[in-house]
Amino acid sequence: MSDEPATFKPALILHGGAGNIQRAKLPPDLYAKHHASLQSYLRSTYTLLKEGASALDAAVHAVSLMEDDELFNCGRGSVFTTAGTIEMEASIMVATVQDPDQNRPGEMKKAAAVMNVRNVRHPIQLARESLLRTGYTPDGKTKKDGGSMHPQLAGPHVETLAREWGLEFKPDEWFWTQRRWDEHRRGLEGKEEPISLSQGTVGCVCLDQWGNLAVATSTGGKTNKLPGRIGDTPTLGAGFWADAWDVTFPGPEAASPVIPNSKVGAVSATPRCTGNLATSTMASVQEFCGNLGDSLRSCLAPRSQPESPDPPAYSSRSSSPRASVVVQVSGKSCCMRGSTCARKAIAISGTGDGDAFLRLAAAHSVASLSRLQNYSLTEAVKFVAGSNGALQRSAGPRWGVTGEGEGGFIGIELDEEHSTRSTGRLEKLRRGNVVCDYNCGGMWRAWVEPGQNGKDVERIMVFREKYE
Ligand SMILES: NC(=O)C[C@H](N)C(=O)O
C-alpha cells in the first residue's frame, strides 16, 4: 500500500496457458472447470486490488492460487520432464508510473526469477522473496536479508534460500497428478492427446490504484522437456517484461522544458528544449535530467515516426497521435511546456512454446516495439504473438506440425498523460488498457473490462469466439 492518494482504477488480466486447444477436444465439463477456476481467481484478485493491495501482492496472490490448482501447468499439476521429474520456474517483474525517486517494493531490482525448482509449493512466492530481498539498501548499505541483486537463481541453491526464507515445501507426491503423468507417458510414446489439457504457463498482469504494474508468471515448462531445460518463463525478456518510460508529444508552444519530477507541474524558466537545442542549453537540460548521455540526445532530436514494417490491422488507441519525441530516461521525466508528456508503462506475460519465445526474446521484442517504435501494446503483441506474427513466422515450415512458435501474451499498457498546455496547469488522464493476443488454437484468459454505465464486466475466454 502507498501513502499517496489512489489515482488509478485497478486493472487485471490472467492467463492459464495457450496452445493447440481444440473445441472438439475440450468437453464442456473440462471447459467449466477452467472457467470456474479462472473466474474465482479473477474475482479474489480484483477484490484485493480494489481494497488497496499492491500490484505485486495481487499478482502473487493470483498465481499462488493457480499453482495450487491441478488444472494448470504450474506448481501442483506441473508437467513432467523426460526423466519423470517436475522442475518448476517462476518470475516476477514490476514497473511504475509513480515518482521513481521513491524506492518502492521491488523497484530496486525490478525483476526476479527462479528456475529448476523442486518441492517449493509456490515458486512464485520464491520469486517474490528474491525480488524483495535485494542484499543492500538504496543507499548502498548491506542488508542482512539473504538476498542479492541477482535476477535469476536456480536449482538446489535457490531451494536452500527458500528454506531460509520460510517458504513452504511439499513432497513429490503433492505435485504428482495422474492426468499429467498420463500425458507424459503418451508423449514419450508419441501418442496423440485425447483432450485439450491446458499446456501453458499461468500468468497475471495487474495495475494497482497507485500506478504500479506487476507481472507474475509460473510454469512446469514443456511436457517431456529435458531435465535442466530452462524456458522463457524465468528468462528476462523472453516470457515476461515490465517497463516504464516517458514520451512527449510536442505542441505548438513547445518552448521551455518542464521537469515534472513526477510530483508534476514544476515548470522551469530556463533552458529551451525545442528539438533544435543549442549546445549551451544542452548542459542545462542535462543538469535537470541527470547525465543521460545518448538517451538525452534522443530526447532532444525529434525524429520522424518510422514506418511499421507490417502495420497491424487494429490498435487500442487508433485515434492517438504518434509520439515523435521519445524521452529515454531511466528515472526522471523530461517534459516540455506546451507539449503533452506521457509516462507510459507496460507489463506482459507470455505462454506457449518457450523455446521460440527465448529465440526471439519475445517479451522484450514486444516492449521494444512499444517503447522505440511507439506501437500501442495491442499492436506490439499482435506483431510478435498474433496470427502470422514473428513467433509464428519463426517456426517456418514446422508451423502447425510441432507446436513450434505457438503462444500468446497478456498485458496491460498504462498511459499517464500530463498535459501542461500554455498555463502550465497539469491535467492527468489515467487508464490501463488490457491486452491479449495469440497465434494458436486458444488461450485461457480472464480479465475485467469497463462495461456500460461504468460497471466492471468479467470476461473469461479460451477461443476468439465464445465457447458453445
Ligand atoms: N507451455 C508453456 O507455456 C510453457 C512455457 N512457456 C515453457 O515453454 O516453458
PDB file of C-alpha atoms in Angstrom, residues 177-322:
ATOM      1  CA  THR A 177      -1.103 -35.773 -10.821  1.00  0.00           C
ATOM      2  CA  GLN A 178      -2.457 -38.723 -12.772  1.00  0.00           C
ATOM      3  CA  ARG A 179      -3.511 -36.513 -15.666  1.00  0.00           C
ATOM      4  CA  ARG A 180      -0.055 -35.044 -16.196  1.00  0.00           C
ATOM      5  CA  TRP A 181       1.572 -38.449 -15.730  1.00  0.00           C
ATOM      6  CA  ASP A 182      -0.657 -39.967 -18.437  1.00  0.00           C
ATOM      7  CA  GLU A 183       0.134 -37.053 -20.694  1.00  0.00           C
ATOM      8  CA  HIS A 184       3.850 -37.586 -20.045  1.00  0.00           C
ATOM      9  CA  ARG A 185       3.589 -41.300 -20.901  1.00  0.00           C
ATOM     10  CA  ARG A 186       1.615 -40.620 -24.079  1.00  0.00           C
ATOM     11  CA  GLY A 187       4.182 -38.004 -25.051  1.00  0.00           C
ATOM     12  CA  LEU A 188       7.062 -40.431 -24.649  1.00  0.00           C
ATOM     13  CA  GLU A 189       5.191 -42.984 -26.791  1.00  0.00           C
ATOM     14  CA  GLY A 190       4.355 -40.364 -29.430  1.00  0.00           C
ATOM     15  CA  LYS A 191       0.622 -40.760 -28.922  1.00  0.00           C
ATOM     16  CA  GLU A 192      -1.871 -38.002 -29.609  1.00  0.00           C
ATOM     17  CA  GLU A 193      -3.588 -36.206 -26.753  1.00  0.00           C
ATOM     18  CA  PRO A 194      -7.275 -37.162 -26.454  1.00  0.00           C
ATOM     19  CA  ILE A 195      -8.295 -33.907 -24.764  1.00  0.00           C
ATOM     20  CA  SER A 196      -7.058 -30.325 -24.688  1.00  0.00           C
ATOM     21  CA  LEU A 197      -5.449 -30.046 -21.277  1.00  0.00           C
ATOM     22  CA  SER A 198      -4.071 -26.621 -20.570  1.00  0.00           C
ATOM     23  CA  GLN A 199      -0.389 -26.858 -21.542  1.00  0.00           C
ATOM     24  CA  GLY A 200       0.550 -23.440 -20.517  1.00  0.00           C
ATOM     25  CA  THR A 201       2.212 -21.381 -18.049  1.00  0.00           C
ATOM     26  CA  VAL A 202      -0.054 -19.270 -15.880  1.00  0.00           C
ATOM     27  CA  GLY A 203       0.330 -15.545 -15.554  1.00  0.00           C
ATOM     28  CA  CYS A 204      -1.157 -12.446 -14.021  1.00  0.00           C
ATOM     29  CA  VAL A 205      -0.661  -8.838 -15.042  1.00  0.00           C
ATOM     30  CA  CYS A 206      -2.247  -6.177 -12.881  1.00  0.00           C
ATOM     31  CA  LEU A 207      -2.324  -2.464 -12.174  1.00  0.00           C
ATOM     32  CA  ASP A 208      -2.923  -1.171  -8.657  1.00  0.00           C
ATOM     33  CA  GLN A 209      -4.524   2.061  -7.527  1.00  0.00           C
ATOM     34  CA  TRP A 210      -1.186   3.909  -7.437  1.00  0.00           C
ATOM     35  CA  GLY A 211       0.026   3.255 -10.937  1.00  0.00           C
ATOM     36  CA  ASN A 212       2.188   0.226 -10.225  1.00  0.00           C
ATOM     37  CA  LEU A 213       2.195  -2.661 -12.661  1.00  0.00           C
ATOM     38  CA  ALA A 214       3.274  -6.208 -11.830  1.00  0.00           C
ATOM     39  CA  VAL A 215       3.600  -9.326 -13.923  1.00  0.00           C
ATOM     40  CA  ALA A 216       3.854 -12.772 -12.307  1.00  0.00           C
ATOM     41  CA  THR A 217       4.322 -15.957 -14.321  1.00  0.00           C
ATOM     42  CA  SER A 218       4.748 -19.590 -13.263  1.00  0.00           C
ATOM     43  CA  THR A 219       5.135 -22.900 -15.095  1.00  0.00           C
ATOM     44  CA  GLY A 220       6.200 -26.515 -15.051  1.00  0.00           C
ATOM     45  CA  GLY A 221       7.631 -25.915 -18.532  1.00  0.00           C
ATOM     46  CA  LYS A 222       7.042 -28.116 -21.567  1.00  0.00           C
ATOM     47  CA  THR A 223       5.809 -31.684 -21.337  1.00  0.00           C
ATOM     48  CA  ASN A 224       8.775 -34.040 -21.649  1.00  0.00           C
ATOM     49  CA  LYS A 225      11.317 -31.285 -21.637  1.00  0.00           C
ATOM     50  CA  LEU A 226      14.850 -32.429 -20.982  1.00  0.00           C
ATOM     51  CA  PRO A 227      15.892 -32.250 -17.353  1.00  0.00           C
ATOM     52  CA  GLY A 228      17.700 -28.970 -16.805  1.00  0.00           C
ATOM     53  CA  ARG A 229      15.923 -27.207 -19.646  1.00  0.00           C
ATOM     54  CA  ILE A 230      15.222 -23.567 -18.825  1.00  0.00           C
ATOM     55  CA  GLY A 231      12.325 -21.929 -20.608  1.00  0.00           C
ATOM     56  CA  ASP A 232      11.041 -18.458 -21.255  1.00  0.00           C
ATOM     57  CA  THR A 233       9.097 -18.083 -18.027  1.00  0.00           C
ATOM     58  CA  PRO A 234      12.109 -17.374 -15.794  1.00  0.00           C
ATOM     59  CA  THR A 235      14.138 -15.635 -18.514  1.00  0.00           C
ATOM     60  CA  LEU A 236      14.047 -11.846 -18.535  1.00  0.00           C
ATOM     61  CA  GLY A 237      12.829 -10.521 -21.840  1.00  0.00           C
ATOM     62  CA  ALA A 238      11.626 -13.874 -23.165  1.00  0.00           C
ATOM     63  CA  GLY A 239       8.421 -14.815 -21.337  1.00  0.00           C
ATOM     64  CA  PHE A 240       7.801 -11.638 -19.342  1.00  0.00           C
ATOM     65  CA  TRP A 241       8.688  -7.968 -19.137  1.00  0.00           C
ATOM     66  CA  ALA A 242       7.622  -4.757 -17.430  1.00  0.00           C
ATOM     67  CA  ASP A 243       8.891  -1.265 -18.078  1.00  0.00           C
ATOM     68  CA  ALA A 244       8.058   2.437 -17.757  1.00  0.00           C
ATOM     69  CA  TRP A 245       9.282   5.464 -19.700  1.00  0.00           C
ATOM     70  CA  ASP A 246       8.314   8.958 -20.782  1.00  0.00           C
ATOM     71  CA  VAL A 247       7.061  10.120 -24.144  1.00  0.00           C
ATOM     72  CA  THR A 248       6.410  13.691 -25.215  1.00  0.00           C
ATOM     73  CA  PHE A 249       4.086  14.895 -27.925  1.00  0.00           C
ATOM     74  CA  PRO A 250       5.399  18.330 -28.906  1.00  0.00           C
ATOM     75  CA  GLY A 251       2.755  21.007 -29.019  1.00  0.00           C
ATOM     76  CA  PRO A 252       2.683  24.312 -30.863  1.00  0.00           C
ATOM     77  CA  GLU A 253       4.005  26.219 -27.890  1.00  0.00           C
ATOM     78  CA  ALA A 254       6.859  23.924 -27.017  1.00  0.00           C
ATOM     79  CA  ALA A 255       9.436  26.204 -25.540  1.00  0.00           C
ATOM     80  CA  SER A 256      10.744  25.615 -22.069  1.00  0.00           C
ATOM     81  CA  PRO A 257      11.382  22.238 -20.613  1.00  0.00           C
ATOM     82  CA  VAL A 258       9.194  21.054 -17.828  1.00  0.00           C
ATOM     83  CA  ILE A 259      10.824  18.789 -15.345  1.00  0.00           C
ATOM     84  CA  PRO A 260       7.846  17.420 -13.519  1.00  0.00           C
ATOM     85  CA  ASN A 261       9.841  15.328 -11.096  1.00  0.00           C
ATOM     86  CA  SER A 262       6.679  13.320 -11.248  1.00  0.00           C
ATOM     87  CA  LYS A 263       5.189  15.362  -8.468  1.00  0.00           C
ATOM     88  CA  VAL A 264       4.477  17.177 -11.620  1.00  0.00           C
ATOM     89  CA  GLY A 265       3.958  20.609 -12.882  1.00  0.00           C
ATOM     90  CA  ALA A 266       7.265  22.198 -11.907  1.00  0.00           C
ATOM     91  CA  VAL A 267       7.891  24.488 -14.852  1.00  0.00           C
ATOM     92  CA  SER A 268      11.402  25.646 -15.363  1.00  0.00           C
ATOM     93  CA  ALA A 269      12.002  29.040 -16.839  1.00  0.00           C
ATOM     94  CA  THR A 270      15.498  28.309 -18.031  1.00  0.00           C
ATOM     95  CA  PRO A 271      16.690  26.123 -20.790  1.00  0.00           C
ATOM     96  CA  ARG A 272      14.861  25.870 -24.016  1.00  0.00           C
ATOM     97  CA  CYS A 273      14.227  22.371 -25.204  1.00  0.00           C
ATOM     98  CA  THR A 274      12.647  22.627 -28.582  1.00  0.00           C
ATOM     99  CA  GLY A 275      14.338  19.959 -30.586  1.00  0.00           C
ATOM    100  CA  ASN A 276      16.909  22.315 -32.144  1.00  0.00           C
ATOM    101  CA  LEU A 277      18.725  22.787 -28.960  1.00  0.00           C
ATOM    102  CA  ALA A 278      21.802  24.938 -28.773  1.00  0.00           C
ATOM    103  CA  THR A 279      24.818  23.273 -27.261  1.00  0.00           C
ATOM    104  CA  SER A 280      24.877  25.686 -24.344  1.00  0.00           C
ATOM    105  CA  THR A 281      21.400  24.759 -23.294  1.00  0.00           C
ATOM    106  CA  MET A 282      22.111  21.059 -23.611  1.00  0.00           C
ATOM    107  CA  ALA A 283      24.207  21.219 -20.460  1.00  0.00           C
ATOM    108  CA  SER A 284      21.382  22.827 -18.509  1.00  0.00           C
ATOM    109  CA  VAL A 285      18.925  20.230 -19.563  1.00  0.00           C
ATOM    110  CA  GLN A 286      21.366  17.520 -18.659  1.00  0.00           C
ATOM    111  CA  GLU A 287      21.533  19.035 -15.229  1.00  0.00           C
ATOM    112  CA  PHE A 288      17.785  18.656 -14.936  1.00  0.00           C
ATOM    113  CA  CYS A 289      17.514  15.242 -16.379  1.00  0.00           C
ATOM    114  CA  GLY A 290      20.644  13.701 -14.983  1.00  0.00           C
ATOM    115  CA  ASN A 291      23.520  12.545 -17.068  1.00  0.00           C
ATOM    116  CA  LEU A 292      21.592  10.704 -19.685  1.00  0.00           C
ATOM    117  CA  GLY A 293      24.165  10.804 -22.466  1.00  0.00           C
ATOM    118  CA  ASP A 294      22.893   9.444 -25.749  1.00  0.00           C
ATOM    119  CA  SER A 295      19.443   8.839 -24.426  1.00  0.00           C
ATOM    120  CA  LEU A 296      19.013  12.533 -23.641  1.00  0.00           C
ATOM    121  CA  ARG A 297      20.151  13.457 -27.119  1.00  0.00           C
ATOM    122  CA  SER A 298      17.425  11.231 -28.489  1.00  0.00           C
ATOM    123  CA  CYS A 299      15.011  13.334 -26.421  1.00  0.00           C
ATOM    124  CA  LEU A 300      16.314  16.477 -27.978  1.00  0.00           C
ATOM    125  CA  ALA A 301      16.378  15.430 -31.574  1.00  0.00           C
ATOM    126  CA  PRO A 302      12.860  14.761 -32.773  1.00  0.00           C
ATOM    127  CA  ARG A 303      12.759  12.098 -35.405  1.00  0.00           C
ATOM    128  CA  SER A 304      10.044  11.153 -37.748  1.00  0.00           C
ATOM    129  CA  GLN A 305       7.932   8.158 -36.971  1.00  0.00           C
ATOM    130  CA  PRO A 306       9.371   5.132 -38.743  1.00  0.00           C
ATOM    131  CA  GLU A 307       7.030   3.093 -40.833  1.00  0.00           C
ATOM    132  CA  SER A 308       5.820  -0.088 -39.200  1.00  0.00           C
ATOM    133  CA  PRO A 309       7.244  -2.978 -41.221  1.00  0.00           C
ATOM    134  CA  ASP A 310       3.902  -4.717 -41.126  1.00  0.00           C
ATOM    135  CA  PRO A 311       1.245  -2.402 -39.739  1.00  0.00           C
ATOM    136  CA  PRO A 312      -1.170  -4.273 -37.551  1.00  0.00           C
ATOM    137  CA  ALA A 313      -4.780  -4.109 -38.565  1.00  0.00           C
ATOM    138  CA  TYR A 314      -6.028  -2.538 -35.391  1.00  0.00           C
ATOM    139  CA  SER A 315      -4.922  -0.524 -32.429  1.00  0.00           C
ATOM    140  CA  SER A 316      -6.300   0.046 -28.992  1.00  0.00           C
ATOM    141  CA  ARG A 317      -5.533   3.750 -29.396  1.00  0.00           C
ATOM    142  CA  SER A 318      -6.114   4.342 -33.045  1.00  0.00           C
ATOM    143  CA  SER A 319      -7.060   7.953 -32.512  1.00  0.00           C
ATOM    144  CA  SER A 320      -3.964   8.826 -30.507  1.00  0.00           C
ATOM    145  CA  PRO A 321      -1.188  10.737 -32.150  1.00  0.00           C
ATOM    146  CA  ARG A 322       2.137   9.017 -32.531  1.00  0.00           C
TER     147      ARG A 322
END
